[in-house]
PDB file of C-alpha atoms in Angstrom:
ATOM      1  CA  GLN A   8    -132.430 122.142-141.522  1.00 72.00           C
ATOM      2  CA  LYS A   9    -129.656 120.462-143.500  1.00 80.00           C
ATOM      3  CA  GLU A  10    -126.079 121.321-142.598  1.00 89.00           C
ATOM      4  CA  VAL A  11    -125.352 122.238-146.221  1.00 94.00           C
ATOM      5  CA  GLU A  12    -127.935 123.678-148.598  1.00 95.00           C
ATOM      6  CA  GLN A  13    -127.446 123.672-152.358  1.00 95.00           C
ATOM      7  CA  ASP A  14    -130.004 124.378-155.058  1.00 90.00           C
ATOM      8  CA  PRO A  15    -130.240 121.225-157.206  1.00 87.00           C
ATOM      9  CA  GLY A  16    -131.169 123.177-160.322  1.00 88.00           C
ATOM     10  CA  PRO A  17    -131.125 122.319-163.146  1.00 93.00           C
ATOM     11  CA  LEU A  18    -129.304 125.395-164.334  1.00 96.00           C
ATOM     12  CA  SER A  19    -129.163 125.962-168.086  1.00 97.00           C
ATOM     13  CA  VAL A  20    -126.902 128.617-169.607  1.00 97.00           C
ATOM     14  CA  PRO A  21    -125.600 129.457-173.085  1.00 97.00           C
ATOM     15  CA  GLU A  22    -122.000 128.795-174.001  1.00 98.00           C
ATOM     16  CA  GLY A  23    -119.723 131.615-172.890  1.00 97.00           C
ATOM     17  CA  ALA A  24    -121.872 132.668-169.938  1.00 97.00           C
ATOM     18  CA  ILE A  25    -120.557 133.201-166.436  1.00 98.00           C
ATOM     19  CA  VAL A  26    -121.977 130.575-164.098  1.00 97.00           C
ATOM     20  CA  SER A  27    -122.478 131.141-160.393  1.00 97.00           C
ATOM     21  CA  LEU A  28    -123.014 128.160-158.109  1.00 98.00           C
ATOM     22  CA  ASN A  29    -123.640 128.565-154.399  1.00 97.00           C
ATOM     23  CA  CYS A  30    -123.972 126.747-151.106  1.00 97.00           C
ATOM     24  CA  THR A  31    -124.941 127.882-147.649  1.00 97.00           C
ATOM     25  CA  TYR A  32    -124.165 126.103-144.435  1.00 96.00           C
ATOM     26  CA  SER A  33    -125.090 126.244-140.793  1.00 95.00           C
ATOM     27  CA  ASN A  34    -122.099 124.731-138.979  1.00 92.00           C
ATOM     28  CA  SER A  35    -119.628 127.475-138.078  1.00 92.00           C
ATOM     29  CA  ALA A  36    -116.986 124.823-137.379  1.00 91.00           C
ATOM     30  CA  PHE A  37    -116.492 124.142-141.089  1.00 92.00           C
ATOM     31  CA  GLN A  38    -113.030 125.282-142.168  1.00 91.00           C
ATOM     32  CA  TYR A  39    -112.294 123.398-145.390  1.00 91.00           C
ATOM     33  CA  PHE A  40    -114.424 123.961-148.457  1.00 94.00           C
ATOM     34  CA  MET A  41    -114.397 122.019-151.686  1.00 95.00           C
ATOM     35  CA  TRP A  42    -116.097 121.951-155.046  1.00 97.00           C
ATOM     36  CA  TYR A  43    -116.379 118.719-156.975  1.00 97.00           C
ATOM     37  CA  ARG A  44    -117.550 118.162-160.542  1.00 97.00           C
ATOM     38  CA  GLN A  45    -119.329 114.912-161.355  1.00 96.00           C
ATOM     39  CA  TYR A  46    -120.149 113.736-164.837  1.00 95.00           C
ATOM     40  CA  SER A  47    -122.939 111.235-165.276  1.00 91.00           C
ATOM     41  CA  ARG A  48    -121.988 107.759-164.022  1.00 89.00           C
ATOM     42  CA  LYS A  49    -118.522 108.903-162.943  1.00 93.00           C
ATOM     43  CA  GLY A  50    -116.890 109.621-159.624  1.00 95.00           C
ATOM     44  CA  PRO A  51    -116.614 113.228-158.387  1.00 95.00           C
ATOM     45  CA  GLU A  52    -113.523 115.163-159.474  1.00 95.00           C
ATOM     46  CA  LEU A  53    -111.972 117.689-157.102  1.00 93.00           C
ATOM     47  CA  LEU A  54    -112.059 121.136-158.718  1.00 95.00           C
ATOM     48  CA  MET A  55    -111.276 123.579-155.951  1.00 94.00           C
ATOM     49  CA  TYR A  56    -110.110 123.288-152.358  1.00 92.00           C
ATOM     50  CA  THR A  57    -109.985 126.261-150.027  1.00 91.00           C
ATOM     51  CA  TYR A  58    -109.258 126.772-146.384  1.00 87.00           C
ATOM     52  CA  SER A  59    -111.161 129.392-144.381  1.00 84.00           C
ATOM     53  CA  SER A  60    -112.371 132.621-146.018  1.00 86.00           C
ATOM     54  CA  GLY A  61    -111.155 134.196-149.230  1.00 88.00           C
ATOM     55  CA  ASN A  62    -110.901 133.647-152.949  1.00 93.00           C
ATOM     56  CA  LYS A  63    -109.044 131.084-154.999  1.00 94.00           C
ATOM     57  CA  GLU A  64    -108.670 131.117-158.750  1.00 96.00           C
ATOM     58  CA  ASP A  65    -107.708 128.294-161.089  1.00 95.00           C
ATOM     59  CA  GLY A  66    -108.099 128.950-164.794  1.00 96.00           C
ATOM     60  CA  ARG A  67    -111.758 129.636-165.540  1.00 97.00           C
ATOM     61  CA  PHE A  68    -112.824 128.671-162.024  1.00 97.00           C
ATOM     62  CA  THR A  69    -112.970 130.932-158.970  1.00 97.00           C
ATOM     63  CA  ALA A  70    -114.009 129.759-155.523  1.00 97.00           C
ATOM     64  CA  GLN A  71    -115.122 132.190-152.849  1.00 97.00           C
ATOM     65  CA  VAL A  72    -115.700 131.538-149.182  1.00 96.00           C
ATOM     66  CA  ASP A  73    -117.469 133.990-146.881  1.00 95.00           C
ATOM     67  CA  LYS A  74    -117.417 132.459-143.420  1.00 93.00           C
ATOM     68  CA  SER A  75    -119.179 135.424-141.849  1.00 93.00           C
ATOM     69  CA  SER A  76    -122.204 134.754-144.045  1.00 94.00           C
ATOM     70  CA  LYS A  77    -121.689 130.970-144.153  1.00 95.00           C
ATOM     71  CA  TYR A  78    -121.794 131.141-147.923  1.00 96.00           C
ATOM     72  CA  ILE A  79    -119.542 129.691-150.594  1.00 97.00           C
ATOM     73  CA  SER A  80    -119.554 130.177-154.343  1.00 97.00           C
ATOM     74  CA  LEU A  81    -118.010 128.738-157.463  1.00 98.00           C
ATOM     75  CA  PHE A  82    -117.796 130.900-160.556  1.00 98.00           C
ATOM     76  CA  ILE A  83    -117.139 129.473-164.008  1.00 98.00           C
ATOM     77  CA  ARG A  84    -116.085 131.978-166.662  1.00 98.00           C
ATOM     78  CA  ASP A  85    -116.534 131.431-170.387  1.00 98.00           C
ATOM     79  CA  SER A  86    -118.579 128.298-169.761  1.00 98.00           C
ATOM     80  CA  GLN A  87    -118.268 125.457-172.251  1.00 97.00           C
ATOM     81  CA  PRO A  88    -120.568 122.551-173.131  1.00 97.00           C
ATOM     82  CA  SER A  89    -117.949 120.297-171.542  1.00 97.00           C
ATOM     83  CA  ASP A  90    -118.711 122.009-168.210  1.00 98.00           C
ATOM     84  CA  SER A  91    -122.148 120.365-168.249  1.00 97.00           C
ATOM     85  CA  ALA A  92    -122.138 118.222-165.120  1.00 97.00           C
ATOM     86  CA  THR A  93    -123.318 118.133-161.535  1.00 96.00           C
ATOM     87  CA  TYR A  94    -121.352 120.373-159.175  1.00 97.00           C
ATOM     88  CA  LEU A  95    -121.174 119.359-155.535  1.00 96.00           C
ATOM     89  CA  CYS A  96    -120.015 121.562-152.722  1.00 97.00           C
ATOM     90  CA  ALA A  97    -118.480 119.840-149.717  1.00 95.00           C
ATOM     91  CA  MET A  98    -117.108 121.029-146.430  1.00 93.00           C
ATOM     92  CA  GLU A  99    -115.322 119.722-143.401  1.00 90.00           C
ATOM     93  CA  ALA A 100    -114.658 120.884-139.878  1.00 85.00           C
ATOM     94  CA  GLY A 101    -111.048 119.736-139.921  1.00 73.00           C
ATOM     95  CA  GLY A 102    -109.268 117.200-137.802  1.00 67.00           C
ATOM     96  CA  TYR A 103    -109.849 114.687-140.580  1.00 63.00           C
ATOM     97  CA  ASN A 104    -113.579 114.665-140.131  1.00 72.00           C
ATOM     98  CA  LYS A 105    -115.943 113.430-142.819  1.00 85.00           C
ATOM     99  CA  LEU A 106    -117.053 115.607-145.705  1.00 90.00           C
ATOM    100  CA  ILE A 107    -120.560 117.021-145.670  1.00 91.00           C
ATOM    101  CA  PHE A 108    -121.944 117.365-149.195  1.00 93.00           C
ATOM    102  CA  GLY A 109    -124.547 119.592-150.715  1.00 94.00           C
ATOM    103  CA  ALA A 110    -127.233 118.056-152.887  1.00 92.00           C
ATOM    104  CA  GLY A 111    -125.385 119.010-156.075  1.00 94.00           C
ATOM    105  CA  THR A 112    -126.414 121.452-158.813  1.00 96.00           C
ATOM    106  CA  ARG A 113    -126.966 120.103-162.313  1.00 96.00           C
ATOM    107  CA  LEU A 114    -125.533 122.476-164.907  1.00 97.00           C
ATOM    108  CA  ALA A 115    -126.202 122.348-168.630  1.00 97.00           C
ATOM    109  CA  VAL A 116    -124.223 124.599-170.970  1.00 98.00           C
ATOM    110  CA  HIS A 117    -125.776 124.661-174.414  1.00 96.00           C
ATOM    111  CA  PRO A 118    -123.953 125.684-177.603  1.00 94.00           C
TER     112      PRO A 118
ATOM    113  CA  GLY B  26    -103.636 115.229-159.117  1.00 67.00           C
ATOM    114  CA  ALA B  27    -103.924 112.104-157.021  1.00 85.00           C
ATOM    115  CA  VAL B  28    -105.508 109.088-158.697  1.00 92.00           C
ATOM    116  CA  VAL B  29    -107.903 106.608-157.144  1.00 95.00           C
ATOM    117  CA  SER B  30    -109.021 103.517-159.021  1.00 96.00           C
ATOM    118  CA  GLN B  31    -111.913 101.155-158.457  1.00 97.00           C
ATOM    119  CA  HIS B  32    -112.478  97.655-159.706  1.00 97.00           C
ATOM    120  CA  PRO B  33    -114.731  96.468-161.160  1.00 97.00           C
ATOM    121  CA  SER B  34    -116.401  99.439-162.847  1.00 97.00           C
ATOM    122  CA  ARG B  35    -119.643  97.532-163.107  1.00 97.00           C
ATOM    123  CA  VAL B  36    -120.878  94.196-161.868  1.00 97.00           C
ATOM    124  CA  ILE B  37    -124.062  92.212-162.210  1.00 97.00           C
ATOM    125  CA  CYS B  38    -124.700  89.471-159.705  1.00 96.00           C
ATOM    126  CA  LYS B  39    -127.502  87.224-158.622  1.00 96.00           C
ATOM    127  CA  SER B  40    -129.450  87.760-155.438  1.00 97.00           C
ATOM    128  CA  GLY B  41    -127.821  86.026-152.485  1.00 97.00           C
ATOM    129  CA  THR B  42    -124.252  86.178-153.772  1.00 97.00           C
ATOM    130  CA  SER B  43    -121.434  88.369-152.454  1.00 97.00           C
ATOM    131  CA  VAL B  44    -119.545  91.007-154.390  1.00 97.00           C
ATOM    132  CA  LYS B  45    -116.173  92.555-153.619  1.00 97.00           C
ATOM    133  CA  ILE B  46    -115.208  96.037-154.796  1.00 98.00           C
ATOM    134  CA  GLU B  47    -111.601  97.238-154.623  1.00 97.00           C
ATOM    135  CA  CYS B  48    -110.438 100.801-154.126  1.00 97.00           C
ATOM    136  CA  ARG B  49    -106.797 101.725-154.692  1.00 96.00           C
ATOM    137  CA  SER B  50    -104.839 104.931-154.320  1.00 94.00           C
ATOM    138  CA  LEU B  51    -102.375 104.713-157.199  1.00 94.00           C
ATOM    139  CA  ASP B  52     -99.829 107.425-156.497  1.00 89.00           C
ATOM    140  CA  PHE B  53    -100.189 108.261-152.834  1.00 89.00           C
ATOM    141  CA  GLN B  54    -100.672 106.638-149.478  1.00 89.00           C
ATOM    142  CA  ALA B  55    -104.052 106.919-147.872  1.00 88.00           C
ATOM    143  CA  THR B  56    -104.470 106.154-144.206  1.00 83.00           C
ATOM    144  CA  THR B  57    -108.163 106.920-144.541  1.00 90.00           C
ATOM    145  CA  MET B  58    -110.567 105.809-147.246  1.00 93.00           C
ATOM    146  CA  PHE B  59    -114.288 106.387-147.444  1.00 95.00           C
ATOM    147  CA  TRP B  60    -117.100 104.414-149.037  1.00 97.00           C
ATOM    148  CA  TYR B  61    -120.147 106.162-150.436  1.00 96.00           C
ATOM    149  CA  ARG B  62    -123.343 105.093-152.068  1.00 96.00           C
ATOM    150  CA  GLN B  63    -125.161 107.216-154.625  1.00 94.00           C
ATOM    151  CA  PHE B  64    -128.663 106.808-156.000  1.00 89.00           C
ATOM    152  CA  PRO B  65    -129.624 108.313-159.370  1.00 86.00           C
ATOM    153  CA  LYS B  66    -129.673 112.110-159.331  1.00 83.00           C
ATOM    154  CA  LYS B  67    -128.904 112.152-155.620  1.00 86.00           C
ATOM    155  CA  SER B  68    -125.894 113.286-153.650  1.00 87.00           C
ATOM    156  CA  LEU B  69    -123.368 110.945-152.100  1.00 91.00           C
ATOM    157  CA  MET B  70    -124.286 109.096-148.932  1.00 92.00           C
ATOM    158  CA  LEU B  71    -121.345 108.194-146.706  1.00 94.00           C
ATOM    159  CA  MET B  72    -121.494 104.550-145.669  1.00 96.00           C
ATOM    160  CA  ALA B  73    -118.295 104.114-143.691  1.00 95.00           C
ATOM    161  CA  THR B  74    -114.839 105.463-142.940  1.00 93.00           C
ATOM    162  CA  SER B  75    -111.991 103.024-143.294  1.00 90.00           C
ATOM    163  CA  ASN B  76    -108.678 103.486-141.514  1.00 87.00           C
ATOM    164  CA  GLU B  77    -105.678 101.380-142.412  1.00 84.00           C
ATOM    165  CA  GLY B  78    -105.116  98.611-139.900  1.00 83.00           C
ATOM    166  CA  SER B  79    -108.246  99.207-137.849  1.00 85.00           C
ATOM    167  CA  LYS B  80    -111.959  98.514-137.994  1.00 88.00           C
ATOM    168  CA  ALA B  81    -114.126 100.676-140.171  1.00 92.00           C
ATOM    169  CA  THR B  82    -116.509 103.212-138.670  1.00 93.00           C
ATOM    170  CA  TYR B  83    -120.006 102.849-140.096  1.00 95.00           C
ATOM    171  CA  GLU B  84    -122.593 105.578-140.446  1.00 94.00           C
ATOM    172  CA  GLN B  85    -125.913 105.213-138.692  1.00 94.00           C
ATOM    173  CA  GLY B  86    -128.231 102.850-140.501  1.00 94.00           C
ATOM    174  CA  VAL B  87    -125.488 101.037-142.448  1.00 96.00           C
ATOM    175  CA  GLU B  88    -125.294  97.330-141.636  1.00 94.00           C
ATOM    176  CA  LYS B  89    -121.680  96.472-140.891  1.00 93.00           C
ATOM    177  CA  ASP B  90    -122.302  92.749-141.310  1.00 95.00           C
ATOM    178  CA  LYS B  91    -123.699  93.316-144.765  1.00 96.00           C
ATOM    179  CA  PHE B  92    -121.121  95.786-145.998  1.00 97.00           C
ATOM    180  CA  LEU B  93    -117.757  94.403-144.952  1.00 96.00           C
ATOM    181  CA  ILE B  94    -114.844  96.798-145.248  1.00 95.00           C
ATOM    182  CA  ASN B  95    -111.188  95.880-145.096  1.00 91.00           C
ATOM    183  CA  HIS B  96    -108.326  98.366-145.284  1.00 89.00           C
ATOM    184  CA  ALA B  97    -105.300  96.114-145.240  1.00 83.00           C
ATOM    185  CA  SER B  98    -102.721  98.502-146.669  1.00 89.00           C
ATOM    186  CA  LEU B  99    -102.121 102.205-147.236  1.00 89.00           C
ATOM    187  CA  THR B 100    -103.218 101.880-150.851  1.00 92.00           C
ATOM    188  CA  LEU B 101    -106.064  99.365-150.796  1.00 94.00           C
ATOM    189  CA  SER B 102    -109.509  99.173-149.243  1.00 95.00           C
ATOM    190  CA  THR B 103    -112.200  96.669-150.157  1.00 96.00           C
ATOM    191  CA  LEU B 104    -115.968  96.713-149.755  1.00 97.00           C
ATOM    192  CA  THR B 105    -117.767  93.369-149.815  1.00 97.00           C
ATOM    193  CA  VAL B 106    -121.523  93.381-150.213  1.00 97.00           C
ATOM    194  CA  THR B 107    -122.614  90.119-148.642  1.00 97.00           C
ATOM    195  CA  SER B 108    -125.769  88.264-149.626  1.00 96.00           C
ATOM    196  CA  ALA B 109    -126.678  90.987-152.070  1.00 97.00           C
ATOM    197  CA  HIS B 110    -130.306  91.784-152.801  1.00 96.00           C
ATOM    198  CA  PRO B 111    -131.882  93.915-155.538  1.00 96.00           C
ATOM    199  CA  GLU B 112    -132.240  96.850-153.134  1.00 95.00           C
ATOM    200  CA  ASP B 113    -128.428  96.900-152.849  1.00 96.00           C
ATOM    201  CA  SER B 114    -128.220  97.859-156.509  1.00 96.00           C
ATOM    202  CA  SER B 115    -126.546 101.252-156.584  1.00 95.00           C
ATOM    203  CA  PHE B 116    -123.465 103.235-157.548  1.00 96.00           C
ATOM    204  CA  TYR B 117    -120.696 102.689-154.994  1.00 98.00           C
ATOM    205  CA  ILE B 118    -117.860 105.217-154.862  1.00 97.00           C
ATOM    206  CA  CYS B 119    -114.738 105.216-152.736  1.00 97.00           C
ATOM    207  CA  SER B 120    -112.494 108.122-151.875  1.00 95.00           C
ATOM    208  CA  ALA B 121    -109.066 108.400-150.339  1.00 93.00           C
ATOM    209  CA  ARG B 122    -107.564 111.130-148.245  1.00 88.00           C
ATOM    210  CA  GLU B 123    -103.997 112.020-149.104  1.00 78.00           C
ATOM    211  CA  THR B 124    -102.210 112.437-145.807  1.00 70.00           C
ATOM    212  CA  PRO B 125    -101.104 114.694-144.275  1.00 68.00           C
ATOM    213  CA  VAL B 126    -103.146 117.082-146.437  1.00 70.00           C
ATOM    214  CA  ASN B 127    -106.919 117.185-146.235  1.00 72.00           C
ATOM    215  CA  GLU B 128    -107.860 116.740-149.873  1.00 83.00           C
ATOM    216  CA  GLN B 129    -110.067 113.799-150.674  1.00 88.00           C
ATOM    217  CA  TYR B 130    -109.987 112.151-154.103  1.00 92.00           C
ATOM    218  CA  PHE B 131    -112.687 109.919-155.505  1.00 95.00           C
ATOM    219  CA  GLY B 132    -112.588 106.764-157.541  1.00 96.00           C
ATOM    220  CA  PRO B 133    -114.614 106.391-160.747  1.00 96.00           C
ATOM    221  CA  GLY B 134    -117.323 104.355-159.020  1.00 97.00           C
ATOM    222  CA  THR B 135    -118.712 100.836-159.333  1.00 97.00           C
ATOM    223  CA  ARG B 136    -122.207 100.207-160.605  1.00 97.00           C
ATOM    224  CA  LEU B 137    -123.699  97.188-158.883  1.00 97.00           C
ATOM    225  CA  THR B 138    -126.816  95.527-160.258  1.00 97.00           C
ATOM    226  CA  VAL B 139    -128.343  92.659-158.304  1.00 97.00           C
ATOM    227  CA  THR B 140    -130.821  90.554-160.243  1.00 96.00           C
TER     228      THR B 140
END
């Protein structure tokens, strides 16, 4: 079993839809949770960074962490074609350990 | 947000030659930088962790004599692929951790093609 599970998709939605992206994990030591967006042939861009459980909102993006269920989510409201990219979840146990990445979910938002 | 640059963005080299890739944190100091490799439509694979002023820590299966890492300053780490072969062709991405916070920022990547 992988430490972090993420459905690779692809996920195709119409413009304006609400997108839900998810990851599950097995290591209860993870405390820091991140979502990165990666466009084709580019480096990942940090979208959201959360510590422990709870919600965090930034514009059209909302990150949720449920440590009791070992489940994290990223919601994108009013999705745009420019949101078409691969979204990677990542997590870390803390103490400056290495990031553990999910496989990445490819999202396509069509006009 | 913090900015990390990489140079070159793409490089083509002949088999048997060495290639150096630079990773710089432009507006923050990074005591720790990471080097990843990414194959098409795959997630990132951590190759090594680089700490300023000390030897890099390599992940299992990564040849340290082939992938030389130097982290000489708080803003610069270099990855040298020695005696490159076609199977080394890949997308190499670095990241830098902004201390003392935990956030990790990625460079734009370097596409290496070995002919």
